[in-house]
Coordinates of C-alpha atoms and ligand atoms in Angstrom, one line a residue:
M1 CA -25.4 20.7 -0.6
G2 CA -21.9 19.5 -1.6
V3 CA -18.8 21.3 -0.6
R4 CA -18.6 22.9 -4.0
D5 CA -21.7 24.9 -3.3
S6 CA -20.4 26.4 -0.1
A7 CA -19.6 30.1 0.0
E8 CA -16.0 29.3 1.0
W9 CA -15.4 27.0 -2.0
Q10 CA -17.0 29.5 -4.4
A11 CA -14.8 32.3 -2.9
L12 CA -11.7 30.1 -3.7
A13 CA -13.1 29.4 -7.2
E14 CA -13.4 33.2 -7.8
H15 CA -10.0 33.8 -6.3
H16 CA -8.5 31.1 -8.6
R17 CA -9.8 33.0 -11.6
E18 CA -7.9 36.0 -10.4
V19 CA -4.6 34.5 -9.3
G20 CA -4.5 31.0 -11.0
D21 CA -2.5 32.3 -14.0
R22 CA -0.1 34.5 -12.1
H23 CA 3.6 33.5 -12.5
L24 CA 5.7 32.8 -9.5
R25 CA 8.3 35.2 -10.9
D26 CA 5.8 38.0 -10.5
L27 CA 4.5 36.9 -7.2
F28 CA 8.1 36.9 -5.8
A29 CA 8.9 40.3 -7.4
E30 CA 5.8 41.9 -5.8
D31 CA 6.3 40.4 -2.4
P32 CA 10.0 40.4 -1.4
D33 CA 9.3 38.8 2.0
R34 CA 7.4 36.0 0.5
G35 CA 10.2 33.5 0.8
T36 CA 10.6 34.0 4.5
E37 CA 7.0 34.7 5.4
L38 CA 5.1 32.0 3.5
T39 CA 6.7 29.5 5.8
V40 CA 5.7 27.7 8.9
T41 CA 7.7 25.8 11.6
A42 CA 6.3 22.9 13.5
G43 CA 8.7 21.1 15.9
D44 CA 11.8 20.3 13.8
L45 CA 10.1 20.7 10.5
Y46 CA 10.3 23.9 8.5
L47 CA 7.8 24.2 5.6
D48 CA 8.5 26.8 2.9
Y49 CA 5.4 27.0 0.8
S50 CA 6.3 30.2 -0.9
K51 CA 7.0 28.5 -4.2
N52 CA 3.3 27.7 -4.7
R53 CA 0.9 29.4 -7.0
L54 CA -0.9 31.2 -4.3
T55 CA -1.0 34.5 -2.3
R56 CA -1.5 35.2 1.3
E57 CA -5.2 35.7 0.4
T58 CA -5.3 32.1 -0.9
V59 CA -4.0 30.8 2.4
R60 CA -6.7 32.8 4.2
L61 CA -9.4 31.4 2.0
L62 CA -8.1 27.8 2.3
A63 CA -8.0 28.2 6.1
A64 CA -11.6 29.5 6.0
L65 CA -12.7 26.5 4.0
A66 CA -11.1 24.2 6.6
E67 CA -12.9 25.9 9.4
S68 CA -16.2 26.0 7.5
V69 CA -16.2 22.2 6.9
G70 CA -15.6 21.6 10.6
L71 CA -12.1 20.4 10.4
R72 CA -11.5 21.4 14.0
E73 CA -14.6 19.6 15.4
R74 CA -13.8 16.5 13.3
T75 CA -10.3 16.5 14.6
E76 CA -11.5 16.7 18.2
A77 CA -14.0 13.9 17.5
M78 CA -11.2 11.7 16.1
F79 CA -8.9 12.4 19.1
R80 CA -11.9 11.7 21.5
G81 CA -12.4 8.3 20.0
E82 CA -15.7 8.9 18.3
H83 CA -16.6 6.5 15.5
V84 CA -15.5 8.8 12.7
N85 CA -15.0 5.8 10.4
T86 CA -18.7 5.5 9.9
T87 CA -18.8 2.8 7.2
E88 CA -17.0 0.4 9.5
D89 CA -18.5 1.9 12.7
R90 CA -15.0 2.4 14.3
A91 CA -13.1 4.9 16.2
V92 CA -9.9 6.2 14.5
L93 CA -7.3 6.5 17.1
H94 CA -3.8 6.1 15.8
V95 CA -3.0 9.3 17.7
A96 CA -3.5 7.4 20.9
L97 CA -0.7 5.0 19.9
R98 CA 1.9 7.7 20.5
D99 CA 0.3 9.5 23.4
P100 CA 2.8 9.6 26.3
A101 CA -0.1 9.6 28.8
S102 CA -0.6 6.1 30.0
S103 CA -4.2 6.3 31.1
G104 CA -7.4 8.2 30.8
L105 CA -8.9 7.8 27.4
D106 CA -12.0 5.7 27.5
V107 CA -13.3 4.3 24.2
D108 CA -16.0 1.8 23.9
G109 CA -15.5 0.8 27.5
H110 CA -11.7 0.4 27.4
D111 CA -8.9 2.7 28.6
V112 CA -7.1 2.7 25.3
R113 CA -4.0 4.5 26.6
Q114 CA -3.5 1.9 29.2
E115 CA -3.8 -0.9 26.7
V116 CA -1.4 0.9 24.3
H117 CA 1.2 1.3 27.0
E118 CA 0.8 -2.3 28.2
V119 CA 1.6 -3.5 24.6
L120 CA 4.4 -1.0 24.3
G121 CA 5.9 -2.4 27.5
R122 CA 5.7 -6.0 26.2
M123 CA 7.2 -5.0 22.9
A124 CA 10.1 -3.2 24.6
E125 CA 10.8 -6.3 26.7
F126 CA 10.7 -8.5 23.7
A127 CA 12.9 -6.2 21.6
D128 CA 15.5 -6.0 24.4
R129 CA 15.5 -9.8 24.7
V130 CA 16.1 -10.2 21.0
R131 CA 18.7 -7.5 20.8
G132 CA 20.5 -8.7 24.0
G133 CA 20.5 -12.3 22.9
A134 CA 18.3 -13.6 25.7
W135 CA 15.6 -14.7 23.2
T136 CA 17.2 -17.7 21.5
G137 CA 16.0 -20.0 18.8
H138 CA 15.0 -23.6 19.1
T139 CA 18.6 -24.8 19.1
G140 CA 19.7 -22.2 21.6
E141 CA 21.3 -19.9 19.1
R142 CA 20.8 -16.2 19.4
I143 CA 18.7 -14.4 16.8
R144 CA 20.6 -12.8 14.0
A145 CA 17.9 -12.2 11.4
V146 CA 14.4 -10.8 11.8
V147 CA 11.9 -11.2 8.9
N148 CA 8.7 -9.2 9.0
I149 CA 6.0 -10.9 6.9
G150 CA 3.1 -8.5 6.2
I151 CA 1.6 -6.4 3.4
G152 CA 0.2 -2.9 2.9
G153 CA 0.0 -1.2 6.3
S154 CA 1.6 -4.2 7.9
D155 CA 4.7 -3.9 5.8
L156 CA 5.2 -0.4 4.4
G157 CA 5.6 1.5 7.7
P158 CA 8.2 -0.7 9.3
A159 CA 10.0 -1.4 6.0
M160 CA 10.1 2.4 5.1
A161 CA 11.2 3.3 8.6
Y162 CA 13.8 0.6 9.0
L163 CA 15.5 1.9 5.9
A164 CA 15.0 5.5 7.0
L165 CA 16.5 4.8 10.5
R166 CA 19.1 2.3 9.5
D167 CA 21.8 4.5 10.9
Y168 CA 20.2 4.0 14.3
S169 CA 19.8 0.2 13.9
D170 CA 21.7 -2.6 15.5
R171 CA 24.0 -3.5 12.6
S172 CA 24.7 -7.0 14.0
L173 CA 21.1 -8.0 13.1
T174 CA 19.7 -8.5 9.6
F175 CA 16.2 -7.3 8.8
R176 CA 14.1 -8.3 5.9
F177 CA 10.6 -7.4 4.9
V178 CA 8.5 -9.9 2.9
S179 CA 5.2 -8.8 1.5
N180 CA 4.5 -10.1 -2.0
I181 CA 2.8 -13.4 -2.6
D182 CA 5.2 -13.7 -5.5
P183 CA 7.2 -16.6 -4.1
T184 CA 10.4 -14.9 -5.1
D185 CA 10.0 -12.4 -2.3
L186 CA 10.3 -15.0 0.4
A187 CA 12.8 -17.1 -1.4
E188 CA 15.2 -14.2 -1.9
A189 CA 14.6 -12.9 1.7
T190 CA 15.5 -16.3 3.3
R191 CA 18.0 -17.8 0.8
D192 CA 21.1 -16.7 2.8
L193 CA 19.5 -17.0 6.3
D194 CA 20.1 -19.7 8.9
P195 CA 16.7 -21.0 10.2
A196 CA 18.4 -21.6 13.6
S197 CA 18.9 -17.9 14.1
T198 CA 16.0 -16.4 12.2
L199 CA 12.9 -14.9 13.8
F200 CA 9.7 -14.3 11.8
I201 CA 7.3 -11.6 12.8
V202 CA 4.0 -12.3 11.1
A203 CA 2.2 -8.9 11.0
S204 CA -1.5 -8.8 9.9
K205 CA -4.3 -6.8 11.4
T206 CA -6.9 -9.3 10.3
F207 CA -4.7 -12.4 10.1
T208 CA -6.7 -13.4 7.1
T209 CA -4.7 -11.7 4.3
Q210 CA -3.9 -14.2 1.6
E211 CA -0.4 -12.9 0.9
T212 CA 0.7 -12.9 4.5
L213 CA -0.7 -16.2 5.5
T214 CA 0.7 -17.9 2.5
N215 CA 4.1 -16.4 3.1
A216 CA 4.0 -17.3 6.8
T217 CA 3.0 -20.9 6.0
E218 CA 5.9 -21.2 3.6
A219 CA 8.2 -19.6 6.1
R220 CA 7.2 -22.1 8.7
R221 CA 7.8 -25.0 6.2
W222 CA 11.3 -23.5 5.5
L223 CA 12.0 -23.2 9.2
L224 CA 10.9 -26.7 10.1
E225 CA 12.7 -28.2 7.2
G226 CA 15.9 -26.5 8.4
L227 CA 15.5 -27.5 12.0
G228 CA 14.6 -31.1 11.6
G229 CA 10.8 -30.9 11.6
D230 CA 10.1 -30.4 15.4
D231 CA 6.9 -28.3 15.6
A232 CA 8.1 -27.0 19.0
A233 CA 10.5 -24.8 17.1
V234 CA 7.6 -22.6 15.8
A235 CA 7.2 -21.0 19.3
K236 CA 10.8 -19.8 19.3
H237 CA 10.9 -18.5 15.8
F238 CA 7.4 -17.0 15.1
V239 CA 5.7 -14.2 16.8
A240 CA 2.5 -12.5 15.6
V241 CA 1.3 -8.9 15.5
S242 CA -2.5 -8.8 15.0
T243 CA -5.9 -7.8 16.3
N244 CA -7.2 -11.4 15.8
A245 CA -6.0 -13.8 18.6
E246 CA -8.2 -16.5 17.4
K247 CA -6.7 -16.6 13.9
V248 CA -3.2 -16.3 15.3
A249 CA -3.8 -19.4 17.5
A250 CA -5.4 -21.2 14.5
F251 CA -2.3 -20.6 12.5
G252 CA -0.2 -22.2 15.2
I253 CA 1.4 -19.2 16.9
D254 CA 1.2 -19.2 20.7
T255 CA -0.9 -16.1 21.6
A256 CA 1.7 -15.6 24.4
N257 CA 3.9 -14.5 21.5
M258 CA 1.3 -12.2 20.1
F259 CA 1.4 -8.4 20.3
G260 CA -2.1 -7.0 19.9
F261 CA -3.6 -3.9 18.6
W262 CA -7.2 -2.8 18.0
D263 CA -9.8 -2.3 15.4
W264 CA -9.5 1.5 15.9
V265 CA -6.1 1.4 14.2
G266 CA -6.5 1.5 10.5
G267 CA -4.0 -0.7 8.5
R268 CA -2.3 2.3 6.9
Y269 CA -2.3 4.1 10.2
S270 CA -0.8 1.2 12.1
F271 CA 2.9 1.8 11.9
T272 CA 3.0 3.1 15.5
S273 CA 1.0 0.1 16.8
A274 CA 2.7 -3.2 17.5
I275 CA 3.1 -3.3 13.7
G276 CA 6.3 -1.4 14.4
L277 CA 7.8 -4.3 16.4
S278 CA 10.4 -5.1 13.8
L279 CA 11.5 -1.5 13.8
M280 CA 11.6 -1.5 17.6
V281 CA 13.9 -4.5 17.5
A282 CA 16.1 -2.7 14.9
I283 CA 16.5 0.6 16.7
G284 CA 15.7 -0.3 20.3
P285 CA 12.9 0.8 22.6
E286 CA 14.4 4.2 23.5
R287 CA 14.8 5.3 19.9
Y288 CA 11.4 3.9 19.2
R289 CA 10.0 6.2 22.0
E290 CA 11.7 9.1 20.4
L291 CA 9.9 8.2 17.1
L292 CA 6.6 8.1 19.0
D293 CA 7.3 11.4 20.7
G294 CA 7.9 12.9 17.2
F295 CA 4.5 11.7 16.1
H296 CA 2.9 13.0 19.2
A297 CA 4.4 16.5 18.8
M298 CA 3.0 16.7 15.3
D299 CA -0.4 15.4 16.5
E300 CA -0.6 18.1 19.1
H301 CA 0.6 20.8 16.6
F302 CA -2.1 19.7 14.2
R303 CA -4.8 19.6 16.8
T304 CA -4.0 23.1 18.2
A305 CA -2.3 25.4 15.6
P306 CA -4.4 27.8 13.6
Y307 CA -4.8 26.6 10.1
E308 CA -2.8 29.4 8.5
E309 CA 0.2 28.2 10.7
N310 CA -0.7 24.5 10.7
L311 CA 1.9 22.5 8.8
P312 CA -0.1 19.4 8.0
A313 CA -3.3 21.3 7.3
L314 CA -1.4 23.6 4.9
L315 CA 0.1 20.7 3.1
G316 CA -3.4 19.2 2.7
L317 CA -5.0 22.4 1.7
I318 CA -2.3 23.5 -0.8
S319 CA -2.4 20.1 -2.4
L320 CA -6.2 20.3 -2.6
W321 CA -5.9 23.8 -4.2
Y322 CA -4.1 22.1 -7.1
T323 CA -6.4 19.1 -7.3
D324 CA -9.6 21.0 -7.3
F325 CA -8.9 24.3 -8.8
F326 CA -6.0 23.7 -11.2
G327 CA -7.1 20.1 -12.2
A328 CA -3.8 18.6 -11.1
Q329 CA -4.0 14.8 -10.8
S330 CA -0.7 13.9 -9.3
Q331 CA 1.7 14.9 -6.5
A332 CA 5.4 14.1 -6.5
V333 CA 7.2 13.5 -3.2
L334 CA 10.9 13.9 -3.6
P335 CA 13.0 13.2 -0.6
Y336 CA 16.6 14.3 -0.8
S337 CA 17.7 11.4 1.4
Q338 CA 18.5 8.0 0.2
Y339 CA 17.3 6.8 3.6
L340 CA 13.8 7.9 2.6
A341 CA 13.8 5.8 -0.6
R342 CA 10.6 4.0 0.5
F343 CA 8.8 7.1 1.8
P344 CA 6.9 7.7 -1.5
A345 CA 5.8 4.1 -1.5
Y346 CA 4.6 4.5 2.1
L347 CA 2.7 7.6 1.2
Q348 CA 1.1 6.0 -1.8
Q349 CA -0.9 3.7 0.6
L350 CA -1.5 6.4 3.1
C351 CA -2.8 9.0 0.6
M352 CA -4.3 6.9 -2.1
E353 CA -6.0 4.2 0.0
S354 CA -7.4 6.9 2.2
N355 CA -8.6 9.5 -0.2
G356 CA -9.2 7.5 -3.4
K357 CA -13.0 7.8 -2.8
S358 CA -15.9 8.9 -5.0
V359 CA -18.8 9.1 -2.5
T360 CA -19.2 11.3 0.5
L361 CA -20.0 10.2 4.0
D362 CA -23.7 10.0 3.2
G363 CA -23.1 7.9 0.2
S364 CA -23.8 10.5 -2.4
P365 CA -21.3 11.1 -5.3
V366 CA -18.6 13.7 -4.5
D367 CA -19.0 16.9 -6.5
V368 CA -15.3 17.7 -6.6
A369 CA -12.1 15.8 -7.5
T370 CA -10.6 13.8 -4.6
G371 CA -7.3 12.1 -4.0
E372 CA -4.2 12.5 -6.0
I373 CA -1.7 10.1 -7.5
V374 CA 1.3 10.1 -5.2
W375 CA 4.7 9.1 -6.5
G376 CA 8.3 9.9 -6.3
E377 CA 11.9 8.8 -5.9
P378 CA 14.7 10.2 -3.9
G379 CA 16.7 13.1 -5.4
T380 CA 19.0 13.2 -7.1
N381 CA 18.1 10.0 -8.9
G382 CA 14.8 11.4 -10.0
Q383 CA 16.5 14.4 -11.6
H384 CA 18.1 12.0 -14.1
A385 CA 14.9 10.2 -14.8
F386 CA 11.5 12.1 -14.7
Y387 CA 12.3 15.7 -13.8
Q388 CA 12.3 16.6 -17.5
L389 CA 8.5 16.2 -17.4
L390 CA 8.2 18.2 -14.2
H391 CA 10.2 21.1 -15.8
Q392 CA 8.9 21.2 -19.4
G393 CA 6.0 18.7 -19.7
T394 CA 2.4 19.8 -20.2
V395 CA 1.0 18.5 -17.0
L396 CA 1.1 20.3 -13.7
V397 CA 2.8 18.2 -10.9
P398 CA 3.1 19.9 -7.6
A399 CA 6.0 18.5 -5.7
D400 CA 7.2 18.2 -2.1
F401 CA 10.9 18.4 -1.7
I402 CA 12.2 17.0 1.6
G403 CA 15.8 17.7 2.8
F404 CA 18.0 17.6 5.8
A405 CA 20.6 20.2 6.9
R406 CA 22.9 17.6 8.5
P407 CA 23.6 14.2 6.9
N408 CA 23.9 11.0 8.7
H409 CA 27.1 10.5 6.7
D410 CA 29.2 13.0 4.9
L411 CA 31.8 11.7 2.6
D412 CA 34.2 14.5 1.7
G413 CA 31.6 17.2 1.9
M414 CA 29.2 15.5 -0.6
H415 CA 26.2 16.6 1.4
D416 CA 26.7 20.2 0.3
L417 CA 26.5 19.2 -3.4
F418 CA 23.4 17.1 -2.5
L419 CA 21.8 20.1 -0.8
A420 CA 22.7 22.4 -3.8
N421 CA 20.6 20.1 -5.9
F422 CA 17.8 20.2 -3.3
L423 CA 17.8 24.0 -3.6
A424 CA 18.3 24.2 -7.4
Q425 CA 15.4 22.0 -8.6
P426 CA 12.5 23.9 -6.9
R427 CA 14.1 27.1 -7.9
A428 CA 14.3 26.0 -11.6
L429 CA 10.8 24.7 -11.4
A430 CA 9.4 27.9 -10.0
F431 CA 11.3 30.6 -12.0
G432 CA 12.4 28.8 -15.1
R433 CA 14.2 30.6 -17.9
T434 CA 12.6 32.9 -20.4
A435 CA 13.1 32.9 -24.2
E436 CA 15.0 36.2 -23.8
E437 CA 17.3 34.8 -21.2
V438 CA 17.9 31.7 -23.3
A439 CA 18.5 33.8 -26.5
A440 CA 20.9 36.2 -24.6
E441 CA 23.1 33.2 -23.9
G442 CA 23.7 32.9 -27.7
T443 CA 21.4 30.0 -28.3
A444 CA 20.4 29.5 -31.9
A445 CA 16.9 30.8 -32.6
A446 CA 15.6 27.4 -33.7
V447 CA 16.7 25.9 -30.4
V448 CA 15.4 28.7 -28.1
P449 CA 11.8 27.2 -27.7
H450 CA 13.3 23.9 -26.7
R451 CA 15.4 25.4 -24.0
V452 CA 12.8 27.7 -22.6
M453 CA 11.9 26.7 -19.0
P454 CA 8.4 27.9 -18.4
G455 CA 8.7 27.8 -14.6
N456 CA 5.6 28.4 -12.5
R457 CA 5.8 24.8 -11.4
P458 CA 4.8 24.7 -7.7
S459 CA 6.6 23.0 -4.9
N460 CA 6.9 22.8 -1.1
A461 CA 10.3 22.5 0.6
I462 CA 10.3 20.6 3.9
V463 CA 13.5 21.0 5.8
A464 CA 14.6 19.4 9.1
P465 CA 18.0 19.6 10.9
E466 CA 18.7 15.8 10.6
L467 CA 16.8 12.6 9.9
T468 CA 16.3 11.3 13.4
P469 CA 13.6 8.9 14.8
S470 CA 11.7 12.0 16.1
V471 CA 11.9 13.8 12.8
L472 CA 10.7 10.7 11.0
G473 CA 7.7 10.6 13.4
Q474 CA 7.0 14.3 12.8
L475 CA 7.1 13.8 9.1
V476 CA 4.9 10.8 8.9
A477 CA 2.3 12.3 11.3
A478 CA 2.3 15.5 9.2
Y479 CA 1.3 13.5 6.1
E480 CA -1.3 11.5 8.1
H481 CA -3.0 14.8 9.1
R482 CA -2.5 16.2 5.6
V483 CA -4.6 13.3 4.4
F484 CA -7.2 13.8 7.1
T485 CA -7.5 17.5 6.3
Q486 CA -8.2 16.8 2.7
G487 CA -10.7 14.0 3.5
V488 CA -12.7 16.2 5.8
V489 CA -12.9 19.0 3.2
W490 CA -14.0 16.5 0.6
G491 CA -16.5 15.0 3.0
I492 CA -15.3 11.5 2.4
N493 CA -14.3 8.6 4.7
S494 CA -10.5 8.5 4.7
F495 CA -10.5 5.4 6.9
D496 CA -12.2 2.6 4.9
Q497 CA -10.9 0.9 1.8
W498 CA -13.8 -1.1 0.2
G499 CA -12.3 -0.6 -3.2
V500 CA -9.6 -3.2 -2.6
E501 CA -12.1 -6.0 -1.7
L502 CA -13.4 -7.0 -5.1
G503 CA -10.0 -7.9 -6.5
K504 CA -9.3 -10.1 -3.5
V505 CA -12.6 -12.0 -4.0
M506 CA -11.8 -12.5 -7.7
A507 CA -8.3 -13.7 -7.0
N508 CA -9.8 -16.4 -4.7
Q509 CA -12.2 -17.4 -7.5
L510 CA -9.4 -17.5 -10.1
A511 CA -6.8 -19.4 -8.0
P512 CA -8.5 -22.8 -8.4
K513 CA -8.7 -22.3 -12.2
L514 CA -5.0 -22.0 -12.4
Q515 CA -4.3 -24.7 -9.9
S516 CA -6.6 -27.5 -11.2
A517 CA -5.0 -30.4 -13.0
S518 CA -7.9 -30.7 -15.5
A519 CA -9.2 -27.9 -17.6
P520 CA -11.3 -25.5 -15.5
E521 CA -14.6 -23.9 -16.4
Y522 CA -13.9 -20.9 -18.6
D523 CA -16.7 -18.7 -17.3
S524 CA -15.0 -15.4 -16.4
D525 CA -14.8 -13.0 -19.4
S526 CA -13.2 -13.6 -22.7
S527 CA -10.0 -11.7 -21.8
T528 CA -9.5 -13.3 -18.4
D529 CA -10.4 -16.7 -19.8
A530 CA -7.8 -16.4 -22.6
L531 CA -5.1 -15.2 -20.1
V532 CA -5.9 -18.2 -17.8
R533 CA -5.4 -20.5 -20.8
L534 CA -2.1 -18.8 -21.7
L535 CA -0.8 -19.0 -18.1
R536 CA -1.9 -22.6 -17.6
E537 CA 0.0 -23.5 -20.8
G538 CA 3.0 -21.6 -19.6
R539 CA 2.9 -23.7 -16.4
G540 CA 2.6 -26.9 -18.5
R541 CA -1.1 -27.5 -17.7
Ligands
F6P601 O1 -5.1 -3.9 0.9 C1 -6.0 -3.7 1.9 C2 -5.5 -3.9 3.2 O2 -6.6 -4.1 4.0 C3 -4.7 -2.7 3.8 O3 -5.6 -1.7 4.2 C4 -4.0 -3.3 4.9 O4 -2.9 -2.5 5.3 C5 -3.5 -4.6 4.2 O5 -4.6 -5.0 3.4 C6 -3.0 -5.7 5.1 O6 -4.0 -6.1 5.9 P1 -3.7 -7.0 7.2 O7 -2.9 -6.2 8.1 O8 -5.0 -7.3 7.8 O9 -3.0 -8.2 6.7

């Protein structure tokens, strides 16, 4: 029996037939306390979910669905270190990475908390040495630039968080993040750097990823060329973050300069593992601990709060309400913070690599829609680009608005104007403007339909006092558990990513066809073969 056949799902389907078409204008008129009561606070985060197309009964039914699929038991199983990633037969324990307890969680014969704290201690020591100038390069110069080379989960977390927490970073150091195998990424990142004062952090869980190893090889060539070719320089300018010591050594990085993590940390859940090393160097170990504590606070909230008051679970269930009962396919994330410019990109991997699945845990096809296309840009830039479609387009795009009461900078009170936009957009989306209201303003009859704002476009507002390391941790953990909540309801494995493998295999097959001096065998498909010919010609081959 699929989730669709369950009594709880059917109750939601029935309820949707009753309330799905109701307008937010009416829901607010009928329930004057809605705006203060359909809210939840978790740590520093305040979630106002009142501008969603739901009633208190919807929330009750969604919570009942979560209970009925065993979300609570599955959460406990994850926290206990059971192998909930069944297709890879692995525990899923990113929550252990931020647990302040430094011993006492035995998984597969290892005390994972102890191992986590041991690595955190080494990271802190290293970060302090780089920040304080004790770690010097091959020629004795102190490190001025740190370049993280990694991709996907080995890039997006630290890259997003470095930007988010730039205000807390050591401004005397330069940080760059290289991910793309497009050679321009590395070339642009290093063009103004001095090899003598540059440190590379090669971050890869597997240490087999083509993009990262290719970039790291090129970076080593750039370094040695700049420092006179002495191989001994590598030890002073390259450190690795990985689960694979053997491959790190084979690449030529001394494993004494390696910061390990474990197979129970999924790539897109690895930001709080040693993958966060570049961020720790940027903001320092104390701030980094605040970040981890923020994560941990949200982990505990998720684990213990009833689902009707559980911020991450509500985010997941409300989003699922739109995906499965309204047929929505996408979800906008709209941070009103320039510092969170990379947050939507980070969430794209977290949400879409996790829940872009079409079979359930037992391998049978899912019987409901899963996953959603996550996208977004910081406000107010998005307002002048794609909000038109959100307001008057024909597709339903639920949106998460994220804002902060206090700015990290306030130039001449600009933040109030910024917040006014943060408030105005969800309000316009929800309540719109009727034809009568438009006409009453003296609008010509022919133009009225064009100016009508239908409203009833749902959104969440997530508000925190200020963007601090702890708040960032709370926010990211909330979305992690949002993804988990949805995955459990859908009965899918949110922790594997087999769908990205085939493209990697094909790229490895196609590379020699582009590289070979003589004409390769054209044995792919007619489209790919023609494109190979075209690109070879473009490269003068
Ligand atoms: O794209 C697939 C993926 O495996 C991601 O899940 C992962 O974050 C990324 O590649 C990078 O992998 P690695 O850290 O092993 O280099």
